[in-house]
Coordinates of C-alpha atoms in Angstrom, one line a residue:
Chain L
X143 CA 0.1 0.0 0.1
X144 CA 1.5 3.4 -0.9
X145 CA 1.5 6.3 1.5
X146 CA -0.9 8.7 -0.1
X147 CA -3.7 5.6 0.3
X148 CA -2.4 4.9 3.7
X149 CA -2.8 8.8 5.0
X150 CA -6.0 8.8 3.1
X151 CA -7.3 5.8 5.1
X152 CA -6.5 7.5 8.6
X153 CA -7.9 10.8 7.2
X154 CA -11.5 8.9 6.8
X155 CA -11.1 6.8 9.6
X156 CA -10.3 9.7 12.1
X157 CA -13.3 11.5 10.4
X158 CA -15.7 8.4 10.8
X159 CA -14.4 8.3 14.5
X160 CA -14.9 11.8 15.3
X161 CA -18.4 11.9 14.2
X162 CA -19.3 8.8 15.7
X163 CA -18.1 9.7 19.0
X164 CA -19.7 13.0 18.7
X165 CA -22.7 11.3 19.0
X166 CA -22.2 10.8 22.7
X167 CA -22.0 14.5 23.7
X168 CA -24.3 16.0 20.9
X169 CA -27.6 13.7 20.9
X170 CA -28.6 14.2 24.4
X171 CA -28.3 17.9 23.9
X172 CA -30.0 17.9 20.1
X173 CA -32.7 15.9 21.8
X174 CA -33.2 18.3 24.9
X175 CA -33.6 21.3 22.3
X176 CA -35.6 19.6 20.1
X177 CA -38.0 18.4 22.7
X178 CA -38.2 22.0 24.2
X179 CA -40.2 23.0 20.9
X180 CA -42.9 20.3 21.4
X181 CA -45.8 20.3 23.4
X182 CA -46.0 18.2 26.6
X183 CA -48.1 15.7 25.3
X184 CA -45.5 14.4 22.6
X185 CA -42.5 14.7 24.5
X186 CA -43.1 11.1 25.9
X187 CA -44.8 9.7 22.9
X188 CA -44.1 6.0 21.6
X189 CA -42.3 5.6 19.2
X190 CA -40.8 9.1 19.7
X191 CA -41.7 12.1 17.5
X192 CA -38.9 13.3 15.7
X193 CA -40.4 15.9 13.7
X194 CA -43.5 17.1 15.1
X195 CA -46.6 18.9 13.4
X196 CA -47.0 21.2 16.5
X197 CA -43.6 22.6 16.8
X198 CA -44.1 25.5 19.1
X199 CA -42.4 28.4 20.7
X200 CA -45.3 28.1 23.2
X201 CA -43.1 27.0 26.4
X202 CA -40.4 29.9 25.6
X203 CA -43.3 32.7 25.9
X204 CA -44.6 31.3 28.9
X205 CA -41.3 31.7 30.6
X206 CA -41.2 35.3 28.9
X207 CA -44.3 36.3 30.2
X208 CA -43.6 35.1 34.0
X209 CA -42.0 37.4 36.1
X210 CA -41.2 34.5 38.7
X211 CA -39.5 33.0 36.0
X212 CA -37.4 36.1 34.5
X213 CA -36.5 36.8 38.2
X214 CA -34.6 33.6 38.1
X215 CA -32.8 34.9 35.3
X216 CA -32.6 38.4 36.7
X217 CA -31.1 37.1 40.0
X218 CA -28.5 34.7 38.2
X219 CA -27.3 37.4 36.2
X220 CA -26.7 40.0 39.0
X221 CA -25.2 37.6 41.4
X222 CA -22.6 36.4 38.5
X223 CA -21.9 40.0 37.5
X224 CA -20.9 41.1 40.8
X225 CA -19.0 37.6 41.3
X226 CA -17.2 38.1 38.4
X227 CA -16.0 41.6 38.8
X228 CA -15.1 40.9 42.8
X229 CA -13.3 38.1 42.0
X230 CA -11.3 40.2 39.3
X231 CA -10.8 42.5 41.4
X232 CA -9.2 40.8 44.4
X233 CA -7.4 38.5 42.1
X234 CA -5.8 41.2 40.5
X235 CA -4.6 42.4 43.7
X236 CA -3.5 39.2 45.3
X237 CA -1.9 37.7 41.8
X238 CA 0.4 41.6 42.0
X239 CA 1.5 40.6 45.2
X240 CA 2.6 36.8 44.1
X241 CA 4.1 38.1 41.1
X242 CA 6.0 41.3 41.8
X243 CA 7.3 40.6 45.6
X244 CA 9.2 38.5 48.0
X245 CA 7.8 38.2 51.3
X246 CA 7.9 36.0 54.3
X247 CA 5.4 33.6 53.9
X248 CA 4.3 33.4 50.3
X249 CA 5.2 30.2 49.4
X250 CA 3.0 28.6 52.5
X251 CA 0.2 31.3 51.7
X252 CA 0.4 29.8 47.8
X253 CA 0.1 26.5 48.4
X254 CA -3.0 27.0 50.7
X255 CA -4.6 28.9 48.2
X256 CA -4.0 26.0 45.6
X257 CA -5.4 23.5 48.0
X258 CA -8.7 25.3 48.7
X259 CA -9.6 24.1 45.3
X260 CA -9.9 20.8 47.1
X261 CA -11.9 21.7 49.6
X262 CA -15.3 20.1 48.9
X263 CA -17.9 22.6 49.3
X264 CA -20.6 20.7 50.8
X265 CA -18.4 19.7 53.8
X266 CA -18.8 23.4 54.5
X267 CA -22.4 23.6 54.1
X268 CA -23.5 23.0 57.6
X269 CA -21.3 25.6 59.5
X270 CA -21.7 27.9 56.5
X271 CA -25.3 28.1 57.0
X272 CA -25.0 29.1 60.6
X273 CA -22.0 31.5 59.7
X274 CA -24.7 33.2 56.7
X275 CA -27.6 33.2 59.6
X276 CA -25.1 34.9 62.3
X277 CA -24.1 38.0 59.4
X278 CA -27.7 38.1 58.7
X279 CA -26.9 37.5 55.4
X280 CA -29.6 34.4 54.9
X281 CA -31.7 34.6 51.9
X282 CA -30.0 37.9 50.4
X283 CA -27.7 38.3 47.1
X284 CA -24.6 38.9 49.7
X285 CA -24.8 34.9 50.9
X286 CA -24.9 33.6 47.5
X287 CA -22.0 36.3 46.3
X288 CA -19.6 35.8 49.3
X289 CA -19.9 31.9 48.6
X290 CA -19.2 32.2 45.2
X291 CA -16.3 34.1 45.6
X292 CA -14.6 31.6 48.0
X293 CA -15.2 29.0 45.2
X294 CA -13.5 31.3 42.4
X295 CA -10.9 32.9 44.2
X296 CA -8.3 30.1 44.4
X297 CA -8.3 29.4 40.9
X298 CA -8.6 33.2 39.7
X299 CA -5.6 33.8 41.9
X300 CA -3.6 31.2 40.8
X301 CA -4.3 32.1 36.6
X302 CA -4.0 35.6 37.3
X303 CA -0.6 35.0 39.0
X304 CA 0.6 32.9 36.4
X305 CA -0.3 35.5 33.6
X306 CA 1.4 38.5 35.3
X307 CA 4.3 36.1 35.8
X308 CA 4.4 36.3 31.8
X309 CA 4.4 40.1 31.7
X310 CA 7.7 41.2 32.0
X311 CA 8.9 43.3 35.0
X312 CA 10.3 46.0 33.1
X313 CA 6.4 46.9 32.0
X314 CA 5.6 48.2 35.5
X315 CA 8.9 49.0 36.6
X316 CA 9.1 51.8 33.9
X317 CA 5.9 53.6 35.3
X318 CA 7.5 53.7 38.5
X319 CA 10.7 55.0 37.4
X320 CA 8.8 57.9 35.8
X321 CA 7.4 58.3 39.3
X322 CA 4.3 56.9 39.0
X323 CA 3.1 54.5 42.6
X324 CA 2.9 50.6 42.3
X325 CA -1.0 51.2 42.3
X326 CA -0.5 53.3 39.0
X327 CA 1.6 50.9 37.2
X328 CA -0.6 48.1 38.3
X329 CA -3.6 49.8 36.9
X330 CA -2.2 51.4 34.2
X331 CA 0.3 49.4 32.6
X332 CA -0.4 45.6 34.0
X333 CA -4.1 45.4 33.9
X334 CA -4.5 46.3 30.5
X335 CA -1.9 43.8 29.4
X336 CA -3.2 41.2 31.3
X337 CA -7.0 41.3 29.4
X338 CA -6.7 38.0 28.0
X339 CA -5.9 36.4 31.4
X340 CA -8.8 38.3 32.5
X341 CA -11.2 36.9 30.4
X342 CA -10.2 33.5 30.7
X343 CA -10.7 34.0 34.8
X344 CA -13.9 36.2 34.4
X345 CA -15.4 33.0 32.3
X346 CA -14.6 30.9 34.6
X347 CA -15.8 32.7 37.3
X348 CA -19.2 33.1 35.6
X349 CA -19.6 29.9 34.7
X350 CA -19.0 28.5 38.1
X351 CA -21.4 31.1 39.9
X352 CA -23.9 30.5 36.9
X353 CA -24.0 26.6 37.6
X354 CA -24.1 26.5 41.4
X355 CA -27.3 24.8 42.7
X356 CA -26.3 23.4 46.2
X357 CA -25.4 26.5 47.7
X358 CA -28.1 28.8 46.0
X359 CA -30.8 25.9 47.4
X360 CA -29.7 26.0 51.1
X361 CA -28.8 29.7 51.6
X362 CA -32.2 31.6 49.7
X363 CA -35.8 30.4 50.8
X364 CA -37.9 32.6 48.8
X365 CA -38.8 32.3 45.2
X366 CA -37.7 36.2 44.6
X367 CA -34.0 34.8 45.6
X368 CA -34.2 31.9 43.5
X369 CA -31.2 31.4 40.7
X370 CA -31.7 30.0 37.2
X371 CA -30.7 26.1 38.4
X372 CA -32.8 26.3 41.7
X373 CA -35.9 27.8 39.4
X374 CA -35.2 24.7 37.3
X375 CA -35.3 22.3 40.0
X376 CA -38.4 24.0 41.4
X377 CA -40.2 23.5 37.9
X378 CA -39.5 19.7 38.4
X379 CA -41.7 19.5 41.6
X380 CA -44.3 21.5 40.3
X381 CA -47.8 19.8 38.4
X382 CA -47.0 16.8 36.8
X383 CA -43.6 18.0 35.1
X384 CA -44.5 20.5 32.6
X385 CA -41.5 18.9 30.6
X386 CA -42.0 21.3 27.9
X387 CA -41.5 24.4 30.1
X388 CA -38.5 22.8 32.0
X389 CA -36.9 22.1 28.7
X390 CA -37.2 25.6 27.6
X391 CA -36.2 26.8 30.6
X392 CA -32.9 24.2 30.6
X393 CA -32.2 26.0 26.9
X394 CA -32.5 29.4 28.1
X395 CA -30.3 28.6 31.1
X396 CA -27.7 27.2 29.1
X397 CA -27.4 29.7 26.3
X398 CA -25.6 32.5 27.9
X399 CA -22.5 30.4 28.6
X400 CA -22.6 28.7 25.4
X401 CA -23.0 31.9 23.8
X402 CA -20.0 33.2 25.9
X403 CA -17.9 30.3 25.1
X404 CA -18.4 30.4 21.5
X405 CA -17.0 34.3 21.6
X406 CA -14.0 33.6 24.1
X407 CA -12.9 29.8 23.6
X408 CA -9.6 30.8 22.6
X409 CA -8.9 32.7 25.7
X410 CA -10.8 30.4 27.7
X411 CA -9.2 27.1 26.7
X412 CA -6.0 28.5 27.1
X413 CA -6.4 30.2 30.7
X414 CA -8.0 27.0 31.9
X415 CA -6.0 24.5 30.7
X416 CA -2.9 26.5 32.3
X417 CA -4.2 26.5 35.5
X418 CA -5.7 23.4 36.1
X419 CA -2.3 21.7 35.2
X420 CA 1.0 22.5 35.1
X421 CA 2.8 21.9 31.4
Chain Q
X216 CA 1.1 57.3 62.6
X217 CA 3.9 56.9 60.2
X218 CA 4.9 53.7 60.2
X219 CA 9.1 53.1 59.7
X220 CA 9.9 52.9 56.2
X221 CA 11.6 49.6 56.6
X222 CA 8.0 48.0 58.1
X223 CA 5.7 49.5 55.5
X224 CA 7.9 48.2 52.8
X225 CA 7.5 44.7 54.4
X226 CA 3.8 44.9 55.0
X227 CA 3.2 46.4 51.2
X228 CA 2.5 42.9 49.7
X229 CA 0.1 42.2 52.1
X230 CA -1.8 45.2 51.2
X231 CA -2.4 43.8 48.3
X232 CA -3.0 40.4 48.9
X233 CA -5.6 41.2 52.1
X234 CA -8.6 41.3 50.5
X235 CA -8.2 37.8 49.3
X236 CA -6.8 36.9 52.7
X237 CA -9.8 38.5 54.7
X238 CA -12.2 36.4 52.3
X239 CA -10.5 33.0 52.5
X240 CA -9.9 33.4 56.5
X241 CA -13.6 34.3 57.1
X242 CA -15.1 31.8 54.7
X243 CA -12.6 29.1 54.8
X244 CA -10.9 28.8 58.0
X245 CA -14.3 29.2 60.2
X246 CA -16.3 27.6 58.7
X247 CA -13.9 24.3 58.7
X248 CA -13.0 25.1 62.5
X249 CA -16.7 25.2 62.9
X250 CA -17.5 21.9 60.9
X251 CA -14.8 20.1 63.4
X252 CA -16.0 21.6 66.7
X253 CA -19.6 20.4 65.4
X254 CA -18.5 17.2 65.1
X255 CA -17.7 17.0 68.6
X256 CA -21.2 18.3 70.1
X257 CA -24.5 17.1 70.3
X258 CA -27.0 18.5 67.9
X259 CA -25.8 21.8 67.1
X260 CA -28.0 24.6 65.3
X261 CA -31.2 22.9 66.8
X262 CA -29.8 22.7 70.4
X263 CA -29.1 26.0 72.2
X264 CA -26.7 24.6 74.4
X265 CA -24.9 21.8 72.6
X266 CA -23.0 19.4 74.8
X267 CA -19.4 18.1 74.1
X268 CA -20.3 14.3 73.3
X269 CA -16.4 13.6 72.2
X270 CA -16.2 10.7 69.3
X271 CA -20.1 10.0 70.3
X272 CA -21.0 11.1 66.7
X273 CA -18.3 9.4 65.0
X274 CA -19.4 6.4 66.6
X275 CA -22.9 7.1 65.4
X276 CA -21.8 7.9 61.6
X277 CA -19.5 4.6 61.7
X278 CA -22.2 2.5 62.7
X279 CA -25.0 3.6 60.5
X280 CA -24.9 0.8 57.6
X281 CA -26.4 4.0 55.5
X282 CA -23.2 5.5 55.9
X283 CA -21.3 2.5 54.6
X284 CA -23.8 2.3 51.8
X285 CA -22.8 5.7 50.8
X286 CA -19.3 5.2 51.2
X287 CA -19.4 1.9 49.0
X288 CA -21.5 3.6 46.6
X289 CA -19.3 6.9 46.5
X290 CA -16.4 4.6 45.6
X291 CA -18.1 2.9 42.9
X292 CA -19.2 6.3 41.4
X293 CA -16.0 8.1 41.7
X294 CA -13.9 5.0 40.9
X295 CA -15.8 4.0 37.3
X296 CA -16.4 7.9 36.5
X297 CA -12.8 8.7 36.7
X298 CA -11.3 6.0 34.8
X299 CA -14.4 6.8 32.5
X300 CA -13.4 10.2 32.0
X301 CA -9.7 9.4 31.7
X302 CA -10.3 7.2 28.8
X303 CA -12.7 9.3 26.8
X304 CA -10.6 12.1 27.5
X305 CA -7.6 10.8 26.1
X306 CA -9.4 9.2 23.2
X307 CA -11.1 12.3 21.9
X308 CA -8.0 14.5 22.6
X309 CA -6.1 12.1 20.3
X310 CA -8.8 12.0 17.7
X311 CA -8.8 16.1 18.1
X312 CA -5.1 16.0 17.9
X313 CA -5.1 14.4 14.5
X314 CA -3.0 15.6 12.0
X315 CA -4.9 14.4 9.0
X316 CA -8.0 16.8 9.8
X317 CA -8.1 20.4 9.2
X318 CA -8.5 23.1 11.2
X319 CA -11.8 23.9 10.7
X320 CA -13.4 20.5 11.0
X321 CA -11.0 20.5 14.4
X322 CA -12.7 23.5 15.7
X323 CA -16.1 22.1 15.1
X324 CA -15.2 19.1 16.5
X325 CA -14.0 20.5 19.5
X326 CA -17.0 22.5 20.1
X327 CA -19.3 19.5 19.9
X328 CA -17.3 17.2 21.9
X329 CA -16.9 19.9 24.9
X330 CA -20.6 20.5 24.7
X331 CA -21.8 18.5 27.8
X332 CA -19.2 20.7 30.1
X333 CA -20.9 23.7 29.3
X334 CA -24.3 22.6 30.8
X335 CA -25.3 23.3 34.5
X336 CA -25.4 20.3 36.3
X337 CA -29.3 20.8 37.1
X338 CA -30.0 21.2 33.3
X339 CA -27.7 17.5 32.7
X340 CA -29.8 16.1 35.7
X341 CA -33.2 17.1 33.9
X342 CA -31.7 16.3 30.5
X343 CA -31.1 12.6 31.3
X344 CA -34.1 12.0 33.2
X345 CA -35.7 12.8 29.8
X346 CA -33.7 10.5 27.8
X347 CA -33.8 7.8 30.5
X348 CA -37.3 7.7 31.2
X349 CA -38.9 4.2 30.7
X350 CA -40.8 6.2 27.6
X351 CA -37.7 8.0 26.8
X352 CA -35.4 7.8 23.4
X353 CA -32.9 5.4 25.1
X354 CA -35.1 2.9 25.7
X355 CA -36.8 3.3 22.5
X356 CA -33.4 2.8 20.6
X357 CA -32.4 0.1 23.0
X358 CA -35.4 -1.7 21.7
X359 CA -35.3 -1.2 18.2
X360 CA -31.7 -2.1 17.9
X361 CA -32.9 -5.1 19.9
X362 CA -30.7 -4.7 22.9
X363 CA -33.5 -4.7 24.9
X364 CA -36.8 -6.6 25.0
X365 CA -38.7 -3.9 27.4
X366 CA -38.3 -0.4 28.9
X367 CA -36.1 0.0 31.8
X368 CA -36.6 2.6 34.5
X369 CA -33.1 3.3 34.8
X370 CA -33.5 5.9 37.7
X371 CA -36.1 4.3 39.6
X372 CA -34.4 0.6 39.9
X373 CA -32.2 -0.4 42.3
X374 CA -30.1 -2.1 40.3
X375 CA -29.3 0.2 37.7
X376 CA -29.8 3.8 39.6
X377 CA -26.0 4.2 40.5
X378 CA -24.9 2.8 37.2
X379 CA -27.3 5.4 35.6
X380 CA -26.0 8.3 37.8
X381 CA -22.4 7.4 37.1
X382 CA -23.1 7.4 33.6
X383 CA -24.5 10.9 33.5
X384 CA -21.3 12.1 35.4
X385 CA -19.2 10.6 33.1
X386 CA -21.2 12.2 30.2
X387 CA -20.7 15.5 32.3
X388 CA -17.1 15.2 33.2
X389 CA -15.1 14.0 30.3
X390 CA -14.3 17.4 28.6
X391 CA -12.5 18.8 31.2
X392 CA -10.0 16.0 30.5
X393 CA -10.3 16.5 26.9
X394 CA -9.2 19.9 26.7
X395 CA -6.3 19.7 29.6
X396 CA -5.1 16.7 27.5
X397 CA -5.1 18.4 23.8
X398 CA -2.9 21.3 25.4
X399 CA -0.6 18.8 26.8
X400 CA -0.5 16.7 23.5
X401 CA 0.8 19.9 21.8
X402 CA 3.3 20.6 24.1
X403 CA 4.9 17.5 23.2
X404 CA 8.0 18.1 20.8
X405 CA 7.3 16.7 17.7
X406 CA 10.9 15.2 17.3
X407 CA 10.1 12.8 19.7
X408 CA 7.6 11.1 17.4
X409 CA 9.7 11.4 14.5
X410 CA 13.1 10.0 16.0
X411 CA 10.9 7.0 17.3
X412 CA 9.7 6.4 13.6
X413 CA 13.0 6.3 12.3
X414 CA 13.6 3.7 15.1
X415 CA 10.6 1.6 13.9
X416 CA 8.2 2.3 16.6
X417 CA 4.6 1.9 15.6
X418 CA 1.7 3.8 17.0
X419 CA 1.0 1.8 19.8
X420 CA 4.8 1.8 21.0
X421 CA 4.6 5.4 20.7
X422 CA 1.5 6.1 22.3
X423 CA 2.9 4.1 25.6
X424 CA 6.3 5.1 25.6
X425 CA 6.1 8.9 24.7
X426 CA 2.5 10.3 24.6
X427 CA 1.9 8.7 28.1
X428 CA 5.1 9.7 29.6
X429 CA 4.9 13.1 28.8
X430 CA 1.5 13.4 29.7
X431 CA 2.0 12.1 33.0
X432 CA 2.4 15.2 35.2
X433 CA -1.0 16.4 33.5
X434 CA -2.7 13.5 34.1
X435 CA -1.8 13.0 37.8
X436 CA -3.3 16.7 38.4
X437 CA -6.3 15.6 36.1
X438 CA -6.9 12.6 38.2
X439 CA -6.5 14.3 41.9
X440 CA -9.0 17.4 41.0
X441 CA -11.3 15.1 39.6
X442 CA -11.2 12.5 42.5
X443 CA -11.9 15.5 44.7
X444 CA -14.8 17.1 42.3
X445 CA -16.5 13.8 41.8
X446 CA -16.7 12.7 45.4
X447 CA -18.5 16.0 46.5
X448 CA -21.2 15.7 43.3
X449 CA -24.3 16.6 44.6
X450 CA -26.4 17.9 42.0
X451 CA -26.4 15.4 39.5
X452 CA -27.7 12.7 42.0
X453 CA -30.1 14.8 44.1
X454 CA -32.1 16.0 40.9
X455 CA -32.2 12.3 39.0
X456 CA -32.6 9.8 41.8
X457 CA -32.3 11.6 45.5
X458 CA -30.2 9.0 46.4
X459 CA -32.9 6.4 45.9
X460 CA -34.3 4.3 45.4
X461 CA -33.8 2.4 49.0
X462 CA -30.3 4.6 49.1
X463 CA -29.2 2.6 45.8
X464 CA -27.4 5.6 44.6
X465 CA -27.0 7.2 48.0
X466 CA -23.2 8.7 48.2
X467 CA -21.7 10.6 50.8
X468 CA -22.9 14.1 49.6
X469 CA -26.6 13.2 49.5
X470 CA -25.9 11.1 52.7
X471 CA -24.6 14.6 54.4
X472 CA -27.4 16.6 52.8
X473 CA -30.1 14.0 54.0
X474 CA -28.8 14.2 57.4
X475 CA -28.9 17.7 57.8
X476 CA -32.2 18.9 56.1
X477 CA -34.4 15.9 55.9
X478 CA -33.4 14.6 59.4
X479 CA -32.0 17.9 61.0
X480 CA -29.1 15.7 62.6
X481 CA -26.6 18.4 61.9
X482 CA -24.1 16.7 64.3
X483 CA -24.3 13.5 62.2
X484 CA -23.8 15.6 58.9
X485 CA -21.2 17.4 60.2
X486 CA -19.0 14.4 61.2
X487 CA -19.5 12.9 57.6
X488 CA -18.4 16.4 56.4
X489 CA -15.1 15.8 58.4
X490 CA -14.8 12.2 57.5
X491 CA -15.1 13.4 53.6
X492 CA -12.9 16.5 54.4
X493 CA -10.4 14.4 55.8
X494 CA -10.0 12.1 52.3
X495 CA -10.0 15.0 50.5
X496 CA -7.3 16.7 52.5
X497 CA -5.1 13.6 51.6
X498 CA -5.9 14.2 48.1
X499 CA -5.0 17.9 48.3
X500 CA -2.0 17.2 49.6
X501 CA -1.3 15.2 46.8
X502 CA -2.6 17.9 44.1
X503 CA -0.4 20.7 46.3
X504 CA 2.6 18.1 45.5
X505 CA 2.1 18.1 41.8
X506 CA 1.2 21.9 41.7
X507 CA 4.3 23.1 43.7
X508 CA 5.7 26.3 42.2
X509 CA 2.9 26.9 39.9
X510 CA 2.6 30.6 40.1
X511 CA 5.8 31.0 41.4
X512 CA 9.0 31.7 39.9

């Protein structure tokens, strides 16, 4: 067999394997989206209805016209937005300390921050609940914002420090030689140069906060404070499962993340891999 | 008050670190201390003046057969998930790294393969309840291809609930390995493969003698992180089986949650939390060793 033929065969085999393999991640998603347009009574029809004659956007409309469900989305957007901003701010400062200073305890603090990623949030749920109650934050945005900072900061600091380390010291030193302060150098020079790193951290933070369910369920009580994941689970408990609405809400709840990912995937993937694994 | 210049200079890095340290100390150190204390007292939170009971809570938890069911299920769930994540992650990463396909095709497939990772656990739970419903598409497909005679209630069966939630978790978790390994693969010097080809190594040899050893540090980090993440998986299980039926898919996290919020046994929940925490600390030490120096120069 000549080489060209062999290459051709490997190429075909690769494409076949990729296409076959992609059914595993793609089919469930395809099925979810498809069913979100079907009326409830067709969702579990046997045999399944692939192309429904009653395709409708009704379940989507019912979400957009329900103040309660819109509130879940607003809550999620607000909480995620604040968490992203705070995480970026705190991690910029911390990563500057790690990247530009030598100080006693640096190594220990760094290892502690890394290890925090390994603390399972569920193990802190009970004391955390009483702490939040004591701080009078139960059933407030503050409770969730603080909690999510805890989940996002270790990773954010780690990534930002790695990123700051790649920026040459001369960059900020130049500002200081011209008489600028350290803070000046940080905000005017380093932060603008670190935008790709910031995007990556911001995306990760948004994803983490957008997805969180356990603490959102436990630390809030009233419907006005619920977030999208909890809102979806509440739909599940309601009147004999309105599947079509649950699926529409799931599609709407996934859309922001998918869109963000498509826009920023380049930064996101490189940043994420840099943080999770030392290469 | 004016600080001496020397001291001021020494304190400067802590000025930048302080917001992070304050948040982390209040929100991590305090709860960890509290949960450990809770585990030595009798019914905390409900009881206004809890009394010190020593190891009694540990005795209670460790003699609870449901705790052992949960421990056994967690071991199965974690073991199979991590193994499957690893295999799928490597397989898909190798396929996506193939030099025989074009850039655009690669980009398209990469997005498709990453999909599960972009979905919230709560949504993944609903999605799989749709698929695994007795009248759902999975049962239908298995029947028309003759793998199955009658429909199965995957999530409602004592024999299959744990397997089902494990499959769901496998679906949701492999992309993280895949992306990380894809980056790792691109970091392997091409010369290694070229040199070994000249020496007559085939693809199999190259995989086991070059690819795997080169990826080893990444693989170890990924496995440790995944172990910790999978041990604490709650949402997927809670929203699909709730740990049931009859504790068939009970794991340590659903056990902790039920102890606290269904039985109001906060001390028992805290004690189980400490046990899980201990398991994860061992893993964390291992992970920190892997990562040592990351972010520091």
